[in-house]
JSON list of C-alpha atoms in Angstrom, two decimals:
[
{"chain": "E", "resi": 233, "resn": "UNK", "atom": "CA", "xyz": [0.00, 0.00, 0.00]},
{"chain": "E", "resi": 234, "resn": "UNK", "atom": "CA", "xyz": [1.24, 3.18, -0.99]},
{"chain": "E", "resi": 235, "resn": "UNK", "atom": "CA", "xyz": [0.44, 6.61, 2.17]},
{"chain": "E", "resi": 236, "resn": "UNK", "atom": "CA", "xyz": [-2.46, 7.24, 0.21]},
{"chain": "E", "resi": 237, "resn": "UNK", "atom": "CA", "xyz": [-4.24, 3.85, 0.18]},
{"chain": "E", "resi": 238, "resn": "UNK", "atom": "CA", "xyz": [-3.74, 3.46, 4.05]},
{"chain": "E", "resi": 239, "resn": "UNK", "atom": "CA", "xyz": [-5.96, 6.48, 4.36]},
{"chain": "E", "resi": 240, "resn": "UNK", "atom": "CA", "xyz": [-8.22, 5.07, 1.55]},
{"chain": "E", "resi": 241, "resn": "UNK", "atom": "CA", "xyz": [-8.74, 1.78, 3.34]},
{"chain": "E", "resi": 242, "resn": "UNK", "atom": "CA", "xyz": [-9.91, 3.43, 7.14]},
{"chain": "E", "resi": 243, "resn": "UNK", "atom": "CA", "xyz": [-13.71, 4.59, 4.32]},
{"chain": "E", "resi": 244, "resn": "UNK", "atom": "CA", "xyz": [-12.39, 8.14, 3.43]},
{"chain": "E", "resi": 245, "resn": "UNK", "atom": "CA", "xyz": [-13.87, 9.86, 0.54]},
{"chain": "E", "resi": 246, "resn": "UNK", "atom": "CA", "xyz": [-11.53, 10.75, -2.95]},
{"chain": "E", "resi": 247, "resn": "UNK", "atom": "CA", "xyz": [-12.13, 14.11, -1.92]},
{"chain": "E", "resi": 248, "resn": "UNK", "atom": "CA", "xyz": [-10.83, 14.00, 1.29]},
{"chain": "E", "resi": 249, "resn": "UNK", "atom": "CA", "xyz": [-8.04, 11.82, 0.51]},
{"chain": "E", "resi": 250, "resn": "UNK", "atom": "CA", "xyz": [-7.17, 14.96, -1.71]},
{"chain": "E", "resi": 251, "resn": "UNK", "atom": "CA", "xyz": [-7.20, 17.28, 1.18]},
{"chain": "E", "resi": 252, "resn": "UNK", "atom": "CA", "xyz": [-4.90, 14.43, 3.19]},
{"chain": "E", "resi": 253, "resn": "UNK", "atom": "CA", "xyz": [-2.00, 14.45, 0.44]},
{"chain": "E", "resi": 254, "resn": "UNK", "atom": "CA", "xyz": [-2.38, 18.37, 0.13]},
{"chain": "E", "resi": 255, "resn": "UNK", "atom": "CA", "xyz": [-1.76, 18.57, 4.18]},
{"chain": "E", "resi": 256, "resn": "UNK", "atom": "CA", "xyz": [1.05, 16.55, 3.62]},
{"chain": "E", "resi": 257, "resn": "UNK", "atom": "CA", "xyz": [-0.06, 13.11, 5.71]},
{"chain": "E", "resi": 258, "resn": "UNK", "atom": "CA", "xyz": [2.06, 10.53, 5.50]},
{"chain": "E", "resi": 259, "resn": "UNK", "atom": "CA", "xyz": [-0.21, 7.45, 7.14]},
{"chain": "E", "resi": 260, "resn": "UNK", "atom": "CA", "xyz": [-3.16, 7.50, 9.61]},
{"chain": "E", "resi": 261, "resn": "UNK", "atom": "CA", "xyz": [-1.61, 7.57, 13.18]},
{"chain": "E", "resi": 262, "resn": "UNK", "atom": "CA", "xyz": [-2.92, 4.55, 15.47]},
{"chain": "E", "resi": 263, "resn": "UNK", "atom": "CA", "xyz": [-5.96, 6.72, 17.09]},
{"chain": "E", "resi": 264, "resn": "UNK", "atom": "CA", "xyz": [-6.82, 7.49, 13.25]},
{"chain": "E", "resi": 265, "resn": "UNK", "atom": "CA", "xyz": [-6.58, 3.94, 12.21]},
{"chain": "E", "resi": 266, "resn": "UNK", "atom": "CA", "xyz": [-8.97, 2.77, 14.68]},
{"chain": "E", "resi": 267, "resn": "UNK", "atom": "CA", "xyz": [-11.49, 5.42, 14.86]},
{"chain": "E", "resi": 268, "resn": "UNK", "atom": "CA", "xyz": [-12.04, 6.19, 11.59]},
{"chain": "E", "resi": 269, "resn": "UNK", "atom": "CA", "xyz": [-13.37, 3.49, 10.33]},
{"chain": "E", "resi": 270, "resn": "UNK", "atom": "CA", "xyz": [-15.41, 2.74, 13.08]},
{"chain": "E", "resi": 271, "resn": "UNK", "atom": "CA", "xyz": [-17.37, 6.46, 12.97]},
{"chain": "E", "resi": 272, "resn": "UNK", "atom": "CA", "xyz": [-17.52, 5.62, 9.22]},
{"chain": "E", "resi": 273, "resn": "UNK", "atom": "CA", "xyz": [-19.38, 1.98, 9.44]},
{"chain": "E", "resi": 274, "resn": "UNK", "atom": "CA", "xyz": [-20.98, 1.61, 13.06]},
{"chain": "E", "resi": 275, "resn": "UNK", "atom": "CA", "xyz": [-23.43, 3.98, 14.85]},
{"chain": "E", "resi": 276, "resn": "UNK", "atom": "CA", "xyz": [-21.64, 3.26, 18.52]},
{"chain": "E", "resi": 277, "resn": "UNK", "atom": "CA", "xyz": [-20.73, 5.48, 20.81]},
{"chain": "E", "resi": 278, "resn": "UNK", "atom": "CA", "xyz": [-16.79, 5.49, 21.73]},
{"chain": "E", "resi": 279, "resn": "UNK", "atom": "CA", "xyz": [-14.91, 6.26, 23.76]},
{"chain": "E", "resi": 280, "resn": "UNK", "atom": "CA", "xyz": [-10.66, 6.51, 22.90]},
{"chain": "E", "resi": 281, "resn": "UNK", "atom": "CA", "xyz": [-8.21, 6.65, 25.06]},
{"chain": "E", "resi": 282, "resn": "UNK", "atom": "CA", "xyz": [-5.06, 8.50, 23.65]},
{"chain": "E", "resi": 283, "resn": "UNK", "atom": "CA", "xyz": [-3.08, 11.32, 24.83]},
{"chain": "E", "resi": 284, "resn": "UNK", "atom": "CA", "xyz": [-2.29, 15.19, 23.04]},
{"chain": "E", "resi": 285, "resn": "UNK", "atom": "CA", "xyz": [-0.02, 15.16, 20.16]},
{"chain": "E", "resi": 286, "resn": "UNK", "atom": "CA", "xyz": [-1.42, 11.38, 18.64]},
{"chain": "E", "resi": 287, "resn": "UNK", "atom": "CA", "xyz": [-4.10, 12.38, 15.89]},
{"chain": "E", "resi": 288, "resn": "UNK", "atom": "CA", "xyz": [-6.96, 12.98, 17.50]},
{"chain": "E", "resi": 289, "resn": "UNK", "atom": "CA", "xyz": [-9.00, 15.91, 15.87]},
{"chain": "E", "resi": 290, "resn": "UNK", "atom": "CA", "xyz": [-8.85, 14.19, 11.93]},
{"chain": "E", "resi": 291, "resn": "UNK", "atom": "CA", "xyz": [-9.49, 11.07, 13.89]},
{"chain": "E", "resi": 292, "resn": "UNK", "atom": "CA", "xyz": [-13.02, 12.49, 14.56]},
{"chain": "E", "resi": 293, "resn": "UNK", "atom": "CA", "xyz": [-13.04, 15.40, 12.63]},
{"chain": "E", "resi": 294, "resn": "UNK", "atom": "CA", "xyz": [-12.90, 13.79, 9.19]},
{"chain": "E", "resi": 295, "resn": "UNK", "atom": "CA", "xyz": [-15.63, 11.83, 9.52]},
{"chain": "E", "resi": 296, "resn": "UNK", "atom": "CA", "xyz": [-17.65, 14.28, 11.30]},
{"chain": "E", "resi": 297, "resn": "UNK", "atom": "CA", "xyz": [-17.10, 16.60, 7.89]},
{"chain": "E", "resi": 298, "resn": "UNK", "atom": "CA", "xyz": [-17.88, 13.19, 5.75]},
{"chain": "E", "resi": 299, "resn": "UNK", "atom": "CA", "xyz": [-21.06, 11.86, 7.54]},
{"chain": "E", "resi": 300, "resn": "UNK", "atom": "CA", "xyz": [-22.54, 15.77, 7.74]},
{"chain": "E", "resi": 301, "resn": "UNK", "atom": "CA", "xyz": [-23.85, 18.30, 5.25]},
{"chain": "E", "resi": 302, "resn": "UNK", "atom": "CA", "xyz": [-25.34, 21.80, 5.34]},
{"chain": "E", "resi": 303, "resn": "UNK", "atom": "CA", "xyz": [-28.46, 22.03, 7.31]},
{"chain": "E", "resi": 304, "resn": "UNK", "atom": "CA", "xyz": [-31.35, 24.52, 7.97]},
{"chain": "E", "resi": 305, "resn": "UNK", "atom": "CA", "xyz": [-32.18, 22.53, 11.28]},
{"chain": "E", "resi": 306, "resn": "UNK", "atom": "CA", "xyz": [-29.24, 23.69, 13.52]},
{"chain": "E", "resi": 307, "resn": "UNK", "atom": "CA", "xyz": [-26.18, 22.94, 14.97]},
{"chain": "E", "resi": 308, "resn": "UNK", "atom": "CA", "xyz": [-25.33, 18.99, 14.34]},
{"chain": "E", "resi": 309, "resn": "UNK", "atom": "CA", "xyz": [-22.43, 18.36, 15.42]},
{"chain": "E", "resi": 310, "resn": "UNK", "atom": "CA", "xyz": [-20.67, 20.19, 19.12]},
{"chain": "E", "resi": 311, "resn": "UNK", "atom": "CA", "xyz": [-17.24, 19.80, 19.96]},
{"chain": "E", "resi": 312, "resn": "UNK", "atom": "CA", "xyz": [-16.45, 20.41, 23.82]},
{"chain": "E", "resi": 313, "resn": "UNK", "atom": "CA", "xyz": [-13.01, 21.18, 24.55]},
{"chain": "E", "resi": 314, "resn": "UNK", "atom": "CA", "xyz": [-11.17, 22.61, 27.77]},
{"chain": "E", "resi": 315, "resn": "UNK", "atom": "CA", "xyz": [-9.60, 25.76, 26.34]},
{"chain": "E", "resi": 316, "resn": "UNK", "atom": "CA", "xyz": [-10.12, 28.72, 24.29]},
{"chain": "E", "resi": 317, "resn": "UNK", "atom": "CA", "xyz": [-6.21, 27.64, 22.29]},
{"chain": "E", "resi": 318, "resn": "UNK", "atom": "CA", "xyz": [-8.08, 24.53, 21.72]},
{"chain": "E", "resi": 319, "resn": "UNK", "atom": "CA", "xyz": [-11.36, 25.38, 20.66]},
{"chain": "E", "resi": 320, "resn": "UNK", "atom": "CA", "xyz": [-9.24, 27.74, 17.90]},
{"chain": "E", "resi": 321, "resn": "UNK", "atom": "CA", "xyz": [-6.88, 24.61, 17.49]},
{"chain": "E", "resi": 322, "resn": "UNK", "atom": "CA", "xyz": [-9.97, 22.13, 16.12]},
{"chain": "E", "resi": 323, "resn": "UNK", "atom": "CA", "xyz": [-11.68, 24.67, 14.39]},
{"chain": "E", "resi": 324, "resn": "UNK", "atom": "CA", "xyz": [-8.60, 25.50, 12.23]},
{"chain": "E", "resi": 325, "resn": "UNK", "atom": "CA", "xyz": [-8.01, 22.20, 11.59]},
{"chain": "E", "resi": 326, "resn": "UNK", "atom": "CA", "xyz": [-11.83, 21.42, 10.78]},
{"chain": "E", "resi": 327, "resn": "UNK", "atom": "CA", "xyz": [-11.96, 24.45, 8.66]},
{"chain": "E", "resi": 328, "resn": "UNK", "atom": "CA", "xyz": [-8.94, 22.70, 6.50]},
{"chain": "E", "resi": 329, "resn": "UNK", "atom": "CA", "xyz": [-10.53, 19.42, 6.08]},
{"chain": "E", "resi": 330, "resn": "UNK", "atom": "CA", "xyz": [-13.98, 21.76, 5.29]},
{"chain": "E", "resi": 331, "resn": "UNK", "atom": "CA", "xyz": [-12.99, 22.43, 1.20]},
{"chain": "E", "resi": 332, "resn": "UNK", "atom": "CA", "xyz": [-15.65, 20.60, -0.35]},
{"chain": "E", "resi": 333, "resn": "UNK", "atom": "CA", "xyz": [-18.28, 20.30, 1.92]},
{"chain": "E", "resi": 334, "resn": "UNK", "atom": "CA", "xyz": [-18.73, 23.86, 2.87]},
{"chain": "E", "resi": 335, "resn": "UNK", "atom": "CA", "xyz": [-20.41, 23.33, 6.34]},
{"chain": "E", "resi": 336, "resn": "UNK", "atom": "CA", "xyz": [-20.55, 26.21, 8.52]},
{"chain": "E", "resi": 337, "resn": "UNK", "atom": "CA", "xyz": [-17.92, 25.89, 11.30]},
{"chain": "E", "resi": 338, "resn": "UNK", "atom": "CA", "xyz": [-17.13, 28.05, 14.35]},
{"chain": "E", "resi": 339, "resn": "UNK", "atom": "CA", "xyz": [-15.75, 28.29, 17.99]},
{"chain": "E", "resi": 340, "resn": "UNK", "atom": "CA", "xyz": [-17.19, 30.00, 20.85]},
{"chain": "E", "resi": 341, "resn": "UNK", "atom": "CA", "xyz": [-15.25, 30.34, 23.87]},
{"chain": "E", "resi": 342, "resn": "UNK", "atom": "CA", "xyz": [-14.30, 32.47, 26.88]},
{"chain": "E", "resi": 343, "resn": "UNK", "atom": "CA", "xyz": [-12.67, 35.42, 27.07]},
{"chain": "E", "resi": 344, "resn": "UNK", "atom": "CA", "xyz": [-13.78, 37.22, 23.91]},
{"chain": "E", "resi": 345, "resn": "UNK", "atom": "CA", "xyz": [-16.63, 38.97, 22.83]},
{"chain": "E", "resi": 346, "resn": "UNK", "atom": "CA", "xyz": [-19.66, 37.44, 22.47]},
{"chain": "E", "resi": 347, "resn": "UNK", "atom": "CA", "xyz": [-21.39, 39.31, 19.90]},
{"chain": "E", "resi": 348, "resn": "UNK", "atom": "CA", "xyz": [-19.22, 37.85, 17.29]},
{"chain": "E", "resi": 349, "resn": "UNK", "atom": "CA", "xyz": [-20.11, 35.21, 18.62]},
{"chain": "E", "resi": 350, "resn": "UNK", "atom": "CA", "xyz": [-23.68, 34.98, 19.06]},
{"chain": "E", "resi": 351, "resn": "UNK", "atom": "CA", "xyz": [-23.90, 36.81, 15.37]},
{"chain": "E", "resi": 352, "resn": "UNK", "atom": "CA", "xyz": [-22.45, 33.65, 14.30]},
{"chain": "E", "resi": 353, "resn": "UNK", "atom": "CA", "xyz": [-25.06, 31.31, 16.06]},
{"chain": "E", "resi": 354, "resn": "UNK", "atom": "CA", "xyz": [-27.73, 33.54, 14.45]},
{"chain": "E", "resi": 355, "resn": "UNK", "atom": "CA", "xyz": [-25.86, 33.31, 10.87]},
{"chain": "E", "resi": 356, "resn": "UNK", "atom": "CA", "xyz": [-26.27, 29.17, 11.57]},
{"chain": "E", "resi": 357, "resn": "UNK", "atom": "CA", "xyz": [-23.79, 26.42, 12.15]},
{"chain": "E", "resi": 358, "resn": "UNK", "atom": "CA", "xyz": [-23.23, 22.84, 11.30]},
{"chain": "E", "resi": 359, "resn": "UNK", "atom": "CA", "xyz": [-20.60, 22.14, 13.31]},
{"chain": "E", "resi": 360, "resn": "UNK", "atom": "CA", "xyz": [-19.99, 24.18, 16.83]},
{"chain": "E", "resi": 361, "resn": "UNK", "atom": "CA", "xyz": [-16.35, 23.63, 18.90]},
{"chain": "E", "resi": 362, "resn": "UNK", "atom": "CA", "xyz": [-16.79, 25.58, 22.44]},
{"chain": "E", "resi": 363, "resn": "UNK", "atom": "CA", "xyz": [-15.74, 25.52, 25.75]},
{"chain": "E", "resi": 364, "resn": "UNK", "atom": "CA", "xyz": [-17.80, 24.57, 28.29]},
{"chain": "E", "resi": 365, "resn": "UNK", "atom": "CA", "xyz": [-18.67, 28.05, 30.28]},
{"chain": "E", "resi": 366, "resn": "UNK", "atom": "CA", "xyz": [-19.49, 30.02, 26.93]},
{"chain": "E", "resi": 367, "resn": "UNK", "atom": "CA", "xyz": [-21.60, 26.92, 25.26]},
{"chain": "E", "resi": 368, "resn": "UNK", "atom": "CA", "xyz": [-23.63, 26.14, 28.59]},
{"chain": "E", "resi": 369, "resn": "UNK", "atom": "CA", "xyz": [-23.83, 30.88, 28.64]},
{"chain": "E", "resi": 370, "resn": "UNK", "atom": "CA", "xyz": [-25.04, 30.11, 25.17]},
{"chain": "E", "resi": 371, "resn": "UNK", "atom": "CA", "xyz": [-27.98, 27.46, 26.03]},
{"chain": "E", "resi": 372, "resn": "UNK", "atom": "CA", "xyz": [-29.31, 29.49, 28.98]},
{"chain": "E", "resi": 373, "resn": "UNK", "atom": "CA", "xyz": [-29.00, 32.70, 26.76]},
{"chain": "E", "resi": 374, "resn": "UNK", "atom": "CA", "xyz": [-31.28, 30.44, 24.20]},
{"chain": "E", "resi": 375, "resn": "UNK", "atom": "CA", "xyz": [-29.03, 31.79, 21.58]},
{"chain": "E", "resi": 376, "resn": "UNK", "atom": "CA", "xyz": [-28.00, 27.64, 20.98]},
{"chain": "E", "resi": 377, "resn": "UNK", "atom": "CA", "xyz": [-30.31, 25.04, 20.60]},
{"chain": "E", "resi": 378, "resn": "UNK", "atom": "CA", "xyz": [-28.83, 21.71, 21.11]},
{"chain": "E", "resi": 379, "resn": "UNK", "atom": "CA", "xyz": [-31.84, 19.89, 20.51]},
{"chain": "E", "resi": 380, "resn": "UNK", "atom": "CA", "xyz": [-31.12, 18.40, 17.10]},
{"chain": "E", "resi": 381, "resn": "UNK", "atom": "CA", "xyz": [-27.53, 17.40, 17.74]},
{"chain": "E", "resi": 382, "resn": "UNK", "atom": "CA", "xyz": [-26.50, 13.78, 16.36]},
{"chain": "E", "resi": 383, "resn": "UNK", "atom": "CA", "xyz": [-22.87, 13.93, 17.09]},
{"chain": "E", "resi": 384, "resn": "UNK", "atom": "CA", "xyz": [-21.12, 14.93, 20.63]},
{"chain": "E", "resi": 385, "resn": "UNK", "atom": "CA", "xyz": [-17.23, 15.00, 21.05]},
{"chain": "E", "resi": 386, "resn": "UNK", "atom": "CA", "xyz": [-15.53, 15.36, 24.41]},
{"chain": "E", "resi": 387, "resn": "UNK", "atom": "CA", "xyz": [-12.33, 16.21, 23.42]},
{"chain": "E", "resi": 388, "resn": "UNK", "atom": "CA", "xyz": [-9.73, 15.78, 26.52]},
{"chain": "E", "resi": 389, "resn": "UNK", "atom": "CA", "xyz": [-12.01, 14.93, 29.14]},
{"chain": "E", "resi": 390, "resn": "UNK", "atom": "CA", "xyz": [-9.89, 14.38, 31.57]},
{"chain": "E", "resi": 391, "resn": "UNK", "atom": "CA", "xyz": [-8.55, 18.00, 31.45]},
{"chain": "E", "resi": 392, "resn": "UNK", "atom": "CA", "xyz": [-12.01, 19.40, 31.77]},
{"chain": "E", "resi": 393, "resn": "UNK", "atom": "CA", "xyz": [-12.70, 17.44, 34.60]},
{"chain": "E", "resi": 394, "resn": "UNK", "atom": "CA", "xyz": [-9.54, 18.92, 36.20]},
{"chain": "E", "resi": 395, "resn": "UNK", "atom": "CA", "xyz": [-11.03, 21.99, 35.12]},
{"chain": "E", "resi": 396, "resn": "UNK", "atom": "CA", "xyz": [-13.80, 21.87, 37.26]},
{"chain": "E", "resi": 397, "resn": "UNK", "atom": "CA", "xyz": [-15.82, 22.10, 33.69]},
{"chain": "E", "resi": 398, "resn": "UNK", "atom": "CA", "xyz": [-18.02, 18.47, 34.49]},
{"chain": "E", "resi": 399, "resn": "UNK", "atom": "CA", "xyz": [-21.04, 19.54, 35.83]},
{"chain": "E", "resi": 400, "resn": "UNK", "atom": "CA", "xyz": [-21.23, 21.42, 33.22]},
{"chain": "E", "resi": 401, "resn": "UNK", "atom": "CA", "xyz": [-21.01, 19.16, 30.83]},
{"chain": "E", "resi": 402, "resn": "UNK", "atom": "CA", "xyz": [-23.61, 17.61, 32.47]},
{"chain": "E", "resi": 403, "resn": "UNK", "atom": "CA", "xyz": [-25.89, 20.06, 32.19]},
{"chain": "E", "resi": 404, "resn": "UNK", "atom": "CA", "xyz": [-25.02, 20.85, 28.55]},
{"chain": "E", "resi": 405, "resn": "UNK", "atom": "CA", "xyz": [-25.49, 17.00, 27.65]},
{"chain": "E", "resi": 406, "resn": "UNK", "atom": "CA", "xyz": [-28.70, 17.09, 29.21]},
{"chain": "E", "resi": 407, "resn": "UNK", "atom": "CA", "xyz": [-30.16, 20.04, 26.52]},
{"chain": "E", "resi": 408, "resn": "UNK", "atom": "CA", "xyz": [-29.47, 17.67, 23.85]},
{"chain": "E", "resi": 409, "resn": "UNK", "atom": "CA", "xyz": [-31.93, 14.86, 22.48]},
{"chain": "E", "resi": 410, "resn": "UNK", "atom": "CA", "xyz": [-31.60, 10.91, 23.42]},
{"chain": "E", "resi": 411, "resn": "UNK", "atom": "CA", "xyz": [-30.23, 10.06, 19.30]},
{"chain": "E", "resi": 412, "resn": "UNK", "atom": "CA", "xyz": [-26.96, 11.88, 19.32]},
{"chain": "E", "resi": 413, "resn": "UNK", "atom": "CA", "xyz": [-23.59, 9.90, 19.00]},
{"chain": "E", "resi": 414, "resn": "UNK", "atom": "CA", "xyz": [-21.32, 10.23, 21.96]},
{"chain": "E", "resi": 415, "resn": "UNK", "atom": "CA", "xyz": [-17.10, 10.45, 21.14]},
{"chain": "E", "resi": 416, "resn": "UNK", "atom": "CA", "xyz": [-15.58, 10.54, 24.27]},
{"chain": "E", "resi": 417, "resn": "UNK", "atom": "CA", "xyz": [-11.34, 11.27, 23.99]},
{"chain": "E", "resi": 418, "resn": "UNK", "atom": "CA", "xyz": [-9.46, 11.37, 27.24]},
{"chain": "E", "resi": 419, "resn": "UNK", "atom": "CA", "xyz": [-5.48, 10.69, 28.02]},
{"chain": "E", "resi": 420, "resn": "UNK", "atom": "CA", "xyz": [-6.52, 9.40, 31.46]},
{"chain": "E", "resi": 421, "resn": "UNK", "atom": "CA", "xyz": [-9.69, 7.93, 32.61]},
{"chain": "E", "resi": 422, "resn": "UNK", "atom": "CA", "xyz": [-10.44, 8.80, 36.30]},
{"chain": "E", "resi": 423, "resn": "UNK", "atom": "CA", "xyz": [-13.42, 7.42, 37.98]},
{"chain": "E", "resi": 424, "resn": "UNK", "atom": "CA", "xyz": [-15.61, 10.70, 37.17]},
{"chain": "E", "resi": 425, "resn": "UNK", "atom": "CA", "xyz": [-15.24, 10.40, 33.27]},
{"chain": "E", "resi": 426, "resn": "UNK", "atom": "CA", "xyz": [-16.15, 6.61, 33.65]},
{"chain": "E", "resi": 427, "resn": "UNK", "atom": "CA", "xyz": [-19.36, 7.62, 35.10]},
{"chain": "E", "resi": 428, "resn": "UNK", "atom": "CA", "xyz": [-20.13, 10.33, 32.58]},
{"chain": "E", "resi": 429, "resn": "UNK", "atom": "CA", "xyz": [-19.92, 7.56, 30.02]},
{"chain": "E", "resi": 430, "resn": "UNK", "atom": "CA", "xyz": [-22.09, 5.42, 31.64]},
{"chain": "E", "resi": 431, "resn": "UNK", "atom": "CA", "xyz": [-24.85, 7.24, 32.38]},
{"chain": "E", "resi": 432, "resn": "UNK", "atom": "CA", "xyz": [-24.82, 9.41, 29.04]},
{"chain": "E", "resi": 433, "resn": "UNK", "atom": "CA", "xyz": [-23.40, 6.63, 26.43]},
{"chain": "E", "resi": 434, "resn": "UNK", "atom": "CA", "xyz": [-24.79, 3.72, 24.87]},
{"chain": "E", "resi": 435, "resn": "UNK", "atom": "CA", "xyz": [-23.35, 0.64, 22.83]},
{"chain": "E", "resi": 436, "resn": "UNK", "atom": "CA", "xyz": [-20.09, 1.79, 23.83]},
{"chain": "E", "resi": 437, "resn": "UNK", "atom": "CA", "xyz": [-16.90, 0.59, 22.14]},
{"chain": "E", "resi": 438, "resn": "UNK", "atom": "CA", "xyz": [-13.51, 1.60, 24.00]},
{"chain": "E", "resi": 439, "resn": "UNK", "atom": "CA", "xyz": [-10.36, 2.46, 21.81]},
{"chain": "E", "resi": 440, "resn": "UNK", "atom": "CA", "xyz": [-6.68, 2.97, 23.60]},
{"chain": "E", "resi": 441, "resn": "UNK", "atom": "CA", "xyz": [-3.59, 3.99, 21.99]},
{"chain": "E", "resi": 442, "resn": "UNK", "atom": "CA", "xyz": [-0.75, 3.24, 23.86]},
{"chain": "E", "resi": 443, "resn": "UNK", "atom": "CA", "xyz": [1.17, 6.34, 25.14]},
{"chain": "E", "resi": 444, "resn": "UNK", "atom": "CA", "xyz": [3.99, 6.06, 23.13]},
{"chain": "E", "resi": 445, "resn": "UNK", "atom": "CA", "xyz": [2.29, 6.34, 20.08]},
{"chain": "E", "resi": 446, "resn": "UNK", "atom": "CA", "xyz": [2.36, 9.33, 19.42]},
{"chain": "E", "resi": 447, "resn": "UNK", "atom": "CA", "xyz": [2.09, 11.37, 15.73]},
{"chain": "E", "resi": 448, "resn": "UNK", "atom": "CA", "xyz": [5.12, 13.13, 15.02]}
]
């Protein structure tokens, strides 16, 4: 197999494997190879265990972009990360996968101004990446319905539970419907994100990467 077919054989699209090549990918790193195909051909929930630096936002992110399209019905997809540098990070790196498929993508987070922000969430958006203060601000504000949501990523968990961000998670899991997909991606896995997953995830299907495997 040549770098190209690697990527080809986890279900990616021609057109993606385009944008791959152009970012200059060599192969899928080991939290790619087994999450990808498994967003592309099951309907499980997961739940990957695999620390910073290995992969992780094409591991979902590609997909995400695949699966969805543009959408008068709201926000489908919400990414909920720990920091405002993160929230920036994904939605970069979503926007660069984003070519073809031209879904509305944006971040909302802390310490900026919200009218940007909320003139965004009025403009419409496929895909949302936010922090969890600003999103849960958002749903009481009812300037973001999370009603029709059918894909949730936790993106490092662990680091917003040593953020003190869980309860609201909680709280912003429970404004979205019973259907949506749960990705759940943590380095660690203390005894608090365990119970997340059970009580909000279903048909779950655990991934780990060891620690040394790490993208370069």
């Amino acid at each position: 197999m040549n770098n190209l077919d690697e990527f080809r054989a986890l279900g990616l699209s021609e057109q993606t494997l385009t944008l791959i090549a152009e970012k200059g990918f060599e192969t899928p790193s080991p939290i790619q190879s087994l999450t990808i195909p498994m967003l592309m051909t099951s309907t499980s929930d997961i739940i990957a265990q695999a620390q910073t630096g290995t992969g992780k936002t094409a591991a979902f992110g590609l997909p995400l972009i695949e699966k969805l399209s543009q959408s008068a019905d709201g926000v489908k997809a919400i990414i909920l990360v720990p920091t405002r540098e993160l929230a920036l990070q994904v939605t970069e790196e979503l926007l660069s996968f984003n070519r073809f498929r031209k879904l509305y993508i944006a971040a909302i987070y802390g310490g900026a101004s919200i009218i940007e922000q909320l003139r965004r969430l009025k403009k419409g958006i496929d895909i949302v990446v936010g922090t969890p203060g600003r999103t849960l601000d958002n749903i009481q504000r009812g300037t973001l319905d999370l009603s029709g949501v059918e894909y949730l990523v936790l993106d490092e968990a662990d680091e917003m539970l040593n953020m003190g961000f869980i309860e609201d998670i909680e709280e912003i899991m429970a404004a979205m419907g019973d259907s949506k997909r749960v990705m759940l991606f943590s380095a660690t896995m203390p005894a608090r994100i365990v119970q997340l997953s059970k009580k909000y995830m279903n048909d779950t299907k655990g991934l780990k990467v060891d620690s040394g495997q790490v993208n370069a």
